[in-house]
Short mmCIF file of C-alpha atoms and ligand atoms in Angstrom, two decimals:
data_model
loop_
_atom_site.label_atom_id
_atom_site.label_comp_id
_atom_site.label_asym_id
_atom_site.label_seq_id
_atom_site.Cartn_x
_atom_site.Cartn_y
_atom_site.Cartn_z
CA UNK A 229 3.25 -37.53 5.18
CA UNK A 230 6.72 -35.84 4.51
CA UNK A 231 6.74 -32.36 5.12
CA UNK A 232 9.32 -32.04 2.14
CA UNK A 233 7.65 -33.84 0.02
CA UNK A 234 4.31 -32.32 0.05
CA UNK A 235 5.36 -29.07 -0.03
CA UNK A 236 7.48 -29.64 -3.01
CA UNK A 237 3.97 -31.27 -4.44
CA UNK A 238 2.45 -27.67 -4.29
CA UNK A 239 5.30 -25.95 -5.36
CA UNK A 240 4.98 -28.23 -8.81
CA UNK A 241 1.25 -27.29 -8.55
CA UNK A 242 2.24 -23.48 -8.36
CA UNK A 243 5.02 -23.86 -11.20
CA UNK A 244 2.53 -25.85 -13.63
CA UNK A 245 -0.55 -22.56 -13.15
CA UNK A 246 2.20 -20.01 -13.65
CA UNK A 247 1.38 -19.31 -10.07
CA UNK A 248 5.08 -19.62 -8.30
CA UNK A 249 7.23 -17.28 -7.28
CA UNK A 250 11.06 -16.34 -6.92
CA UNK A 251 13.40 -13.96 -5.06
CA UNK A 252 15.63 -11.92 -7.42
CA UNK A 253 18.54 -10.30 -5.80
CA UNK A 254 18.71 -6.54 -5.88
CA UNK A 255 22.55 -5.30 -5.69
CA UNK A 256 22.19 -1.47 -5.61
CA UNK A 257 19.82 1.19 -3.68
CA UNK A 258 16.61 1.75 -4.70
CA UNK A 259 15.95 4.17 -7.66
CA UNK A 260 14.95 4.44 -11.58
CA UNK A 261 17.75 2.33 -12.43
CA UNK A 262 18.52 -0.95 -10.48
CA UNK A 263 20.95 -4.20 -10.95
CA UNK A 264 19.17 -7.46 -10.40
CA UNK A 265 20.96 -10.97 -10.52
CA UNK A 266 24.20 -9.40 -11.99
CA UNK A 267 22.05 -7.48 -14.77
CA UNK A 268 21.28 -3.77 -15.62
CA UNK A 269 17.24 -2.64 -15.57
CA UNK A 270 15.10 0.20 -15.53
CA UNK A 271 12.95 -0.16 -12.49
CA UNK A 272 9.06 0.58 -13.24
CA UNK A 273 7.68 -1.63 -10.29
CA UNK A 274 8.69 -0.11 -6.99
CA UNK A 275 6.54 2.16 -4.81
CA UNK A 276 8.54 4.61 -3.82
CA UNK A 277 7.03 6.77 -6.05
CA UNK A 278 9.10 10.11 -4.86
CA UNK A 279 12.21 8.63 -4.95
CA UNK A 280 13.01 9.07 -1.38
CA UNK A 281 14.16 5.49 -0.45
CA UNK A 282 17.81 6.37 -1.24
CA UNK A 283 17.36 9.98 -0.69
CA UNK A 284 20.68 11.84 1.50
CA UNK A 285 18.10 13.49 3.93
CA UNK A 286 16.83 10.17 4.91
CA UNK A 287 20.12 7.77 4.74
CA UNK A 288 21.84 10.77 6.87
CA UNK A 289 18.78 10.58 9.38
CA UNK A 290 19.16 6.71 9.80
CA UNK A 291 22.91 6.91 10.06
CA UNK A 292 22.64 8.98 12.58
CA UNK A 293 20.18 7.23 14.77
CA UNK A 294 21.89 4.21 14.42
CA UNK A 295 25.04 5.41 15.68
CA UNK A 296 23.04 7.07 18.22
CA UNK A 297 21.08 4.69 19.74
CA UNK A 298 22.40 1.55 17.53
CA UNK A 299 20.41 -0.80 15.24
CA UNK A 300 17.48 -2.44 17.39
CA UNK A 301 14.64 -1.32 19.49
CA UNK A 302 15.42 -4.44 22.14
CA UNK A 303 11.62 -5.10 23.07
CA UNK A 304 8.04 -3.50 22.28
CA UNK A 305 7.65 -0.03 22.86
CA UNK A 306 5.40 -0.28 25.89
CA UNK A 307 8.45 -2.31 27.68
CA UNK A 308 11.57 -0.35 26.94
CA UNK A 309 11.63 0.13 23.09
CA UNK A 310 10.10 3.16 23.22
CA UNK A 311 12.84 5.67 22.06
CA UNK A 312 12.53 9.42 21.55
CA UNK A 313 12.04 9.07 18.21
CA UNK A 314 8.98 6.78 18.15
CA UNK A 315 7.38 9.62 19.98
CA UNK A 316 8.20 12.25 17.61
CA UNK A 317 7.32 10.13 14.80
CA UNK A 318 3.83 9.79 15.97
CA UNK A 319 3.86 13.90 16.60
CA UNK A 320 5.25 13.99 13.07
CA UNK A 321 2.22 11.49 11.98
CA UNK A 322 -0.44 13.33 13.30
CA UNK A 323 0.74 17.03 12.36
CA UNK A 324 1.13 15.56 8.61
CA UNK A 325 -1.98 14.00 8.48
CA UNK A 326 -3.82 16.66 10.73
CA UNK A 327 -5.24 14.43 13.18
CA UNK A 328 -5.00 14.52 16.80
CA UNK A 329 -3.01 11.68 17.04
CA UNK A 330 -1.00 8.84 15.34
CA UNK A 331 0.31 5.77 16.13
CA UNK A 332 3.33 3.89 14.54
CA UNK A 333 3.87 0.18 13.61
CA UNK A 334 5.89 -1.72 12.21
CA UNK A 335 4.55 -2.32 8.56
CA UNK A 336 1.52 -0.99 7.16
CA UNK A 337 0.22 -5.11 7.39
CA UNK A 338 1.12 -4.92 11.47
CA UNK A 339 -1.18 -1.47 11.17
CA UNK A 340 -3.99 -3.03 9.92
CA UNK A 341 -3.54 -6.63 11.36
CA UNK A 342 -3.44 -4.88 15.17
CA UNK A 343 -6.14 -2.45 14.54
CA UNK A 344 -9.22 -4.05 13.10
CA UNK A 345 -9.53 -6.64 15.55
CA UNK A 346 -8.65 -4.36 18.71
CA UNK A 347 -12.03 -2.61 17.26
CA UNK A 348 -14.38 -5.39 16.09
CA UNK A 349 -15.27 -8.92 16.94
CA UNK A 350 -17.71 -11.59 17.19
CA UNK A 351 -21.45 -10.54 15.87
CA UNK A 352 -19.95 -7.05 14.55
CA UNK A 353 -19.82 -6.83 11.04
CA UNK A 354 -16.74 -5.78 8.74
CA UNK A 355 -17.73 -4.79 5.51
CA UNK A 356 -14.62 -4.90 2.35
CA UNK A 357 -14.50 -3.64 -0.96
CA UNK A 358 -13.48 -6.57 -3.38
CA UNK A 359 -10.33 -5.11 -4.32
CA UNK A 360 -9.18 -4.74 -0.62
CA UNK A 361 -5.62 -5.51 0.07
CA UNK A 362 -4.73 -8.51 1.91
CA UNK A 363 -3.67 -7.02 4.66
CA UNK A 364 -7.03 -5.68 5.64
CA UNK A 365 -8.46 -9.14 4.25
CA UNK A 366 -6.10 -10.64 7.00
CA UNK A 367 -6.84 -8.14 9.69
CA UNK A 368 -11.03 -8.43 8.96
CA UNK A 369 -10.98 -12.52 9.48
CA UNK A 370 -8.89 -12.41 12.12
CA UNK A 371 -11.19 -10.36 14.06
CA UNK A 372 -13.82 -13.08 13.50
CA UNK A 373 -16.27 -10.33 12.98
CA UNK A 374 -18.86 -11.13 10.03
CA UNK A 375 -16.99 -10.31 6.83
CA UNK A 376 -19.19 -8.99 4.09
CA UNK A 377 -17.89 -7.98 0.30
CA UNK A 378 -19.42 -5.20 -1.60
CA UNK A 379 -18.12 -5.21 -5.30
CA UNK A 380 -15.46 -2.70 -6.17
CA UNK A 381 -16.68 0.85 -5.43
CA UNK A 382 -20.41 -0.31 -5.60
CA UNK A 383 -21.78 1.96 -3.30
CA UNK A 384 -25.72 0.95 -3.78
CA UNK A 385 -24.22 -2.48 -2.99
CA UNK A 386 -22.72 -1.64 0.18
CA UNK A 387 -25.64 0.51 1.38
CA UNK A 388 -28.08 -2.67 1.18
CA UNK A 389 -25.55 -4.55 3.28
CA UNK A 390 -25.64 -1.58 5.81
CA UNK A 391 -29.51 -1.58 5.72
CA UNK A 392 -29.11 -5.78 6.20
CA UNK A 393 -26.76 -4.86 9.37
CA UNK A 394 -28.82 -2.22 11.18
CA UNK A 395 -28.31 -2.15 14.85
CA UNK A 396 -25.00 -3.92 14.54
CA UNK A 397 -21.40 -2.29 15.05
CA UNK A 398 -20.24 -2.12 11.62
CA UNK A 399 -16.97 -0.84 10.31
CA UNK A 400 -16.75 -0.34 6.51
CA UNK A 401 -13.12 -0.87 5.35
CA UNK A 402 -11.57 0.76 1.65
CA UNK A 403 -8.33 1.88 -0.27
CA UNK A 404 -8.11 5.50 -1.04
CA UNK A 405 -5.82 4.69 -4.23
CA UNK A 406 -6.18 0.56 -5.19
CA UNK A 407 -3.40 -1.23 -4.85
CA UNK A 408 -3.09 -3.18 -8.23
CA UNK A 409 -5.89 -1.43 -10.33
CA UNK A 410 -4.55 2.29 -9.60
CA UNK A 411 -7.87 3.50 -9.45
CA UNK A 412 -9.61 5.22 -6.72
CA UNK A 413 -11.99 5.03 -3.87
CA UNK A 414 -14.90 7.31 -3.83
CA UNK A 415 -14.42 8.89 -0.45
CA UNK A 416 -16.52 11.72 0.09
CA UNK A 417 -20.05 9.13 -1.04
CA UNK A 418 -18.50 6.77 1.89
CA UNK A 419 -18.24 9.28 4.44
CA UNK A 420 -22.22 10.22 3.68
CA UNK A 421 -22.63 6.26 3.65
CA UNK A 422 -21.25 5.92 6.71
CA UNK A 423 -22.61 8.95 8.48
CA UNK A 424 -26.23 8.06 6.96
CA UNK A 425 -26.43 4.31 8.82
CA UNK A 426 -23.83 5.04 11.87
CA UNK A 427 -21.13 3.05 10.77
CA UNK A 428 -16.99 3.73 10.86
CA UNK A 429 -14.93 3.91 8.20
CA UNK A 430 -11.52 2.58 7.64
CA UNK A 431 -9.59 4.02 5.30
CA UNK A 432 -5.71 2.50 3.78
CA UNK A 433 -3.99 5.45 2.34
CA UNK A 434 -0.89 3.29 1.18
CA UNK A 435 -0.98 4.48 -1.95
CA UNK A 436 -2.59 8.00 -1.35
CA UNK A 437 0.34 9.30 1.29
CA UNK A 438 2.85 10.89 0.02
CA UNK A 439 1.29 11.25 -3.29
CA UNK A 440 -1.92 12.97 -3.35
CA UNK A 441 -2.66 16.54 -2.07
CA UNK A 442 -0.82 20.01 -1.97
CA UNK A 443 0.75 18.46 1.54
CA UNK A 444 1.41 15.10 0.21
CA UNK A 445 -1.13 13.63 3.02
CA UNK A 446 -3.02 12.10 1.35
CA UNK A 447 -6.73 11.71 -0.39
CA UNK A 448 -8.77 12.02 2.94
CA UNK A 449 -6.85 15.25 3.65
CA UNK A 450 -6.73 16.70 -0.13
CA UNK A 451 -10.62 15.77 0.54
CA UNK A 452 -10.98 18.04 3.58
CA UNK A 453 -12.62 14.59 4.97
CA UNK A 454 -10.49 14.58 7.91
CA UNK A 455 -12.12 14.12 11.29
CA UNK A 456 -14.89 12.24 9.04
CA UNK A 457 -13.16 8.92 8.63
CA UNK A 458 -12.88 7.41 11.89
CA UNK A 459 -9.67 5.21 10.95
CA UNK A 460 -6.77 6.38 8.90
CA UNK A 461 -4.10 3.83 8.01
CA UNK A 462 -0.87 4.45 6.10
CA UNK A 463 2.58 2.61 5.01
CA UNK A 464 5.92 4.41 5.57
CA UNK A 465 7.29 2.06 3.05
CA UNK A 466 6.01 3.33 0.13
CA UNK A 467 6.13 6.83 -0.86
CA UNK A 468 7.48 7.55 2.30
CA UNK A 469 10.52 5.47 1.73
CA UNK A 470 11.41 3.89 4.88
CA UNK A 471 9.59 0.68 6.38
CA UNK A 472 6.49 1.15 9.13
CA UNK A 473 3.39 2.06 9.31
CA UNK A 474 0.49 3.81 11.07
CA UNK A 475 -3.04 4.76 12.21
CA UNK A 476 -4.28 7.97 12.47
CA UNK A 477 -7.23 9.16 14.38
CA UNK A 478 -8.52 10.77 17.39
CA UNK A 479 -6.67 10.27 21.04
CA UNK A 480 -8.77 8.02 22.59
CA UNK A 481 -9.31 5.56 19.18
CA UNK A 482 -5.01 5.99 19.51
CA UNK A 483 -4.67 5.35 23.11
CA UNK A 484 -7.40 2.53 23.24
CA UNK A 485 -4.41 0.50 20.22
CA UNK A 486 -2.13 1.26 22.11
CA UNK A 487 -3.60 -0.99 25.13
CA UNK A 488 -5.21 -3.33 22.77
CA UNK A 489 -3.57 -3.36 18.83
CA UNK A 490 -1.83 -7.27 19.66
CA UNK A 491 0.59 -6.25 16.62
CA UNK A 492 1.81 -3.56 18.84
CA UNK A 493 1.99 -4.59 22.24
CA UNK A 494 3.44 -7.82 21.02
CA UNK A 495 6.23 -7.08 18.89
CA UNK A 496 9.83 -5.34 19.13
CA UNK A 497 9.47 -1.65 18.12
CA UNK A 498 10.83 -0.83 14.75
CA UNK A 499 14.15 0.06 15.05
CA UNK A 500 15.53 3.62 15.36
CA UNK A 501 17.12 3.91 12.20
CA UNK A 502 13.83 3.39 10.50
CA UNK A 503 11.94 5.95 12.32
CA UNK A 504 14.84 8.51 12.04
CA UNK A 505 14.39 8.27 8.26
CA UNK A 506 10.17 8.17 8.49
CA UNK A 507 10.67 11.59 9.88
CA UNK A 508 13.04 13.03 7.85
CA UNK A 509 11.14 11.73 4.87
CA UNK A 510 7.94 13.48 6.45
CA UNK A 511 9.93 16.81 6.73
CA UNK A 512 11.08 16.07 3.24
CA UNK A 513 7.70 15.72 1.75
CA UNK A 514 6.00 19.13 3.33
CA UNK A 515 9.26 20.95 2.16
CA UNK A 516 9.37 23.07 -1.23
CA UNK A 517 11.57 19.95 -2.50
CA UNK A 518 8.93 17.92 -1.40
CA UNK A 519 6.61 19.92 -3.94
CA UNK A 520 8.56 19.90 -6.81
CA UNK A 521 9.21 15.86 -6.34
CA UNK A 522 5.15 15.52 -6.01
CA UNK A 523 4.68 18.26 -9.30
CA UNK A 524 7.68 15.99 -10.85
CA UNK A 525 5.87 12.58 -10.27
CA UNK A 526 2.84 14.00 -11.60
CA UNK A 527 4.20 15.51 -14.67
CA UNK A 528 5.82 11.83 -15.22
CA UNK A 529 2.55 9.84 -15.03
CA UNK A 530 1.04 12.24 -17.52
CA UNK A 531 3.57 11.88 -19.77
CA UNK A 532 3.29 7.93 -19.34
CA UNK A 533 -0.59 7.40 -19.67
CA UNK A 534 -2.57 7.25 -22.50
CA UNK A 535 -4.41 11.08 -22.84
CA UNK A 536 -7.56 9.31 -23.72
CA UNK A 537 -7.96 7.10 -20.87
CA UNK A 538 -10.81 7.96 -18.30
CA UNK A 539 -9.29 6.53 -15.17
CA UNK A 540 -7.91 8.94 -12.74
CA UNK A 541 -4.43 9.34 -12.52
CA UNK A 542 -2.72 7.69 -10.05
CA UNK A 543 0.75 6.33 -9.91
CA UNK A 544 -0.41 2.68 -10.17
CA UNK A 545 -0.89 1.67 -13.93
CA UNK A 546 -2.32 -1.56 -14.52
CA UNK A 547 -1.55 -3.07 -17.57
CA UNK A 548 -4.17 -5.98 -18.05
CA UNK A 549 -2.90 -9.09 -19.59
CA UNK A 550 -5.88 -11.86 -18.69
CA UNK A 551 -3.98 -15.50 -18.22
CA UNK A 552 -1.38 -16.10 -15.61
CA UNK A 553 0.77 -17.36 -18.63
CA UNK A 554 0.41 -14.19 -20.51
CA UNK A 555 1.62 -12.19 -17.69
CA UNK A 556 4.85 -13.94 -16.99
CA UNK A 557 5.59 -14.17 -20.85
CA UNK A 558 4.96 -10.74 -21.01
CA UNK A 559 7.02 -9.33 -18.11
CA UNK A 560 10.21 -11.76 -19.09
CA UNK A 561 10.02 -10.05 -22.53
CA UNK A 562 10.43 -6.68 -21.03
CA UNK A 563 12.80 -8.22 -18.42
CA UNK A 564 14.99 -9.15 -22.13
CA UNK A 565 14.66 -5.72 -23.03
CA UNK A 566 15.95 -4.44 -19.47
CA UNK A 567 13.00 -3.14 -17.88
CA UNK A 568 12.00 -4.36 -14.44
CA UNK A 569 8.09 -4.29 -14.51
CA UNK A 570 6.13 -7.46 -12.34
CA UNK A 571 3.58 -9.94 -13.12
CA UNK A 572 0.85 -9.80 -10.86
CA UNK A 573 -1.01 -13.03 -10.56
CA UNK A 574 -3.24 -14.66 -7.96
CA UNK A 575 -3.83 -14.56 -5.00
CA UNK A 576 -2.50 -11.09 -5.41
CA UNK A 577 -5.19 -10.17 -8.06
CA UNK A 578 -8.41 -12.57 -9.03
CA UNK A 579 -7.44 -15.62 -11.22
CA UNK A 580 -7.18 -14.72 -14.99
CA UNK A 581 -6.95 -10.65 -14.37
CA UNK A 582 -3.36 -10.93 -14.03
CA UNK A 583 -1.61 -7.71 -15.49
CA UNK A 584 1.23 -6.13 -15.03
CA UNK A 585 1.58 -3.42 -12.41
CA UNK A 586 3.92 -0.41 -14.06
CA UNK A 587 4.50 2.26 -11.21
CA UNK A 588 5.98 5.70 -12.31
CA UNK A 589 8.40 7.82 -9.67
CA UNK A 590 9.43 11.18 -9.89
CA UNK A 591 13.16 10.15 -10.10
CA UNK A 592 12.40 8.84 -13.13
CA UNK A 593 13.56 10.94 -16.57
CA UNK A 594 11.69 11.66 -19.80
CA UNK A 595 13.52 9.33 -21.51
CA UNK A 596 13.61 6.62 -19.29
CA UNK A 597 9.53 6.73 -19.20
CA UNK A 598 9.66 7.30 -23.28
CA UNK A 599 12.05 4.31 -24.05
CA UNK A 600 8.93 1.91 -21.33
CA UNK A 601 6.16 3.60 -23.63
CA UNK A 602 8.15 2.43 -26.67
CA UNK A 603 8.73 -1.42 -25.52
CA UNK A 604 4.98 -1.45 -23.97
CA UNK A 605 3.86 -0.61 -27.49
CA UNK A 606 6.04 -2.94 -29.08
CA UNK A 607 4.78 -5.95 -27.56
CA UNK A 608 3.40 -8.52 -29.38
CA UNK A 609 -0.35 -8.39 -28.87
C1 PLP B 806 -2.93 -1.15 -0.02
C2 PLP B 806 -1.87 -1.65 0.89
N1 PLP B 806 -2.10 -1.65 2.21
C3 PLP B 806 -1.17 -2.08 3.07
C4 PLP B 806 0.04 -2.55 2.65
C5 PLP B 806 1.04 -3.05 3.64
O1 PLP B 806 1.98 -2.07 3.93
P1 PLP B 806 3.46 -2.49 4.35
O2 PLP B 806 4.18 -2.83 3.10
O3 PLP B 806 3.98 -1.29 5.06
O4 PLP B 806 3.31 -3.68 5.26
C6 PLP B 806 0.34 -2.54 1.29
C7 PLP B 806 1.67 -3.02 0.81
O5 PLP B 806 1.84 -3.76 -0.09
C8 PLP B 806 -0.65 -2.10 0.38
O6 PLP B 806 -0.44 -2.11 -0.94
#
């Protein structure tokens, strides 16, 4: 069969389900307001929800590095792409997050891809809350361990799979903030979980870091759970900014990925530039401006949400639409009126919850939110 022609049979398939998808070309830095294919919008779908991405502090810290030590790593960091700076990023990691030690990667998906099978395998079990991201989807069947679902947040649910698993090394893998529903994992119950039937726990702070706690560190750390979850991962891409993106945890669970995380050992470093501006976006965020951003992003989402709604806040507001179709028709009416807010769809979210996914930053103004309140309201129903 014709490789052309068969794919171009599924990309009809995808277009005809509402299912396919498009690059859009973004012509200015990242921020409240962006231009897209030649056209003016206010931006409600990014996550960098402290508007650090194309903050001085940072694009001064990556200019320098890259004139420093220029714009690639040249080879993994246990060969020779290990620059100063990857070191003190780690340091930086692990003081922020209050752990003994940290480990960077390349994207939050090379975190979780090199780290879950480095720690299970064949006849262990990994056990995934339904909402789970992909990337720790990915990471939990690639480690051909046995890969059990407990619905979302269903915590009777995934103690009877524990009970079904006794005896076998089990990891039990979560999001502290959910990726497209905005709502949140409850942490402390999994840590007693865990603790009560000897499993680890694995928990994504994507969402969480940067955004949640007096520090900014996140959920587990607002919690005062760490040293209780075994595996911490994080994104530097998100609230943080940059691109990257890390494990934290004790020494030896950081020196043991560092022999054995493939996503690490096989792959070119990220490049200076990127790690120059990680840091400076971790100084950034445990700085008094840091607070006021965080207080500012806060203030925002209350302002945005609706004062009678029970879910917690978070900076991820789902707006549910049902159909695929509905989605899309919805989002292109708001992309009419200027404002830049996705469809989700599957396989990103279950077939028929598509919604769309309206993120709030701190550099956005009163008005701007006001005037997305406004057209969200005005939409035809
Ligand atoms: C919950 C969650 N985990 C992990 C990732 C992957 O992180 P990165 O974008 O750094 O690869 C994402 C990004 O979309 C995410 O939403």
């Amino acid at each position: 069969m014709d490789l052309n022609f068969h794919l171009e049979q599924k990309l009809r398939d995808w277009d005809a389900a509402h299912l396919r998808r498009r690059l859009r070309s973004v012509e200015t830095a990242q921020g409240p307001a962006l231009r897209v294919d030649g056209r003016e919008f206010l931006n409600f779908s990014s996550n960098d929800y402290l508007g650090l991405a194309a903050h001085p502090a940072l694009c001064e810290a990556a200019a320098e590095a890259l004139h420093r030590y220029g714009a690639g790593a040249g080879a993994s960091r246990l060969i020779c792409g290990n620059f100063d700076l990857q070191d003190r990023l780690d340091q930086a990691l692990a003081a922020f997050k209050r752990t003994p030690a940290a480990l960077s990667f390349t994207s939050g998906y090379a975190a979780a891809l090199g780290t879950l099978p480095a720690l299970v395998g064949k006849g262990d079990v990994v056990i995934l809350d339904k909402l789970a991201h992909a990337s720790l989807i990915d990471a939990a069947r690639l480690s051909g361990a046995t890969l059990r679902i407990f619905p979302h947040n269903n915590l009777d649910y995934l103690e009877n799979l524990l009970k079904k698993n006794t005896g076998k090394k089990t990891v039990i893998v979560t999001e502290s903030v959910f990726s497209m529903d905005g709502d949140l994992a409850p942490l402390r119950e999994l840590v007693e979980i865990k603790n009560r039937h000897g499993a680890w726990l694995f928990v994504d702070e994507a969402h969480a870091t940067g955004v949640f706690g007096d520090r900014g560190a996140g959920r587990i750390d607002a919690l005062n759970l760490t040293g209780q979850v075994d595996i911490q991962m994080g994104t530097l891409g998100k609230a943080l900014g940059s691109c990257g993106g890390f494990i934290a945890g004790s020494r030896t669970l950081i020196d043991f990925l560092l022999n054995q995380a493939r996503s690490f050992v096989f792959s070119t470093a990220s490049a200076p530039a990127a790690c120059a501006a990680s840091i400076a976006a971790l100084n950034l965020v445990s700085s008094p401006e840091g607070t006021q951003l965080k207080q500012r992003l806060w203030h925002n989402l209350s302002a945005f949400r609706n004062p009678k709604s029970e879910i917690p806040l978070s900076p991820i507001i789902p707006w549910m639409l049902g159909s695929e179709e509905k989605a899309l028709q919805t989002a292109h009416l708001l992309d009419q009126a200027g404002f830049l807010v996705p469809a989700i769809r599957y396989p990103t979210v279950a077939r028929n919850k598509a919604r769309l996914r309206i993120t709030v930053s701190a550099a956005h103004n009163p008005a701007q939110i006001s005037r997305l309140a406004d057209a969200l309201h005005s939409l035809p129903s």
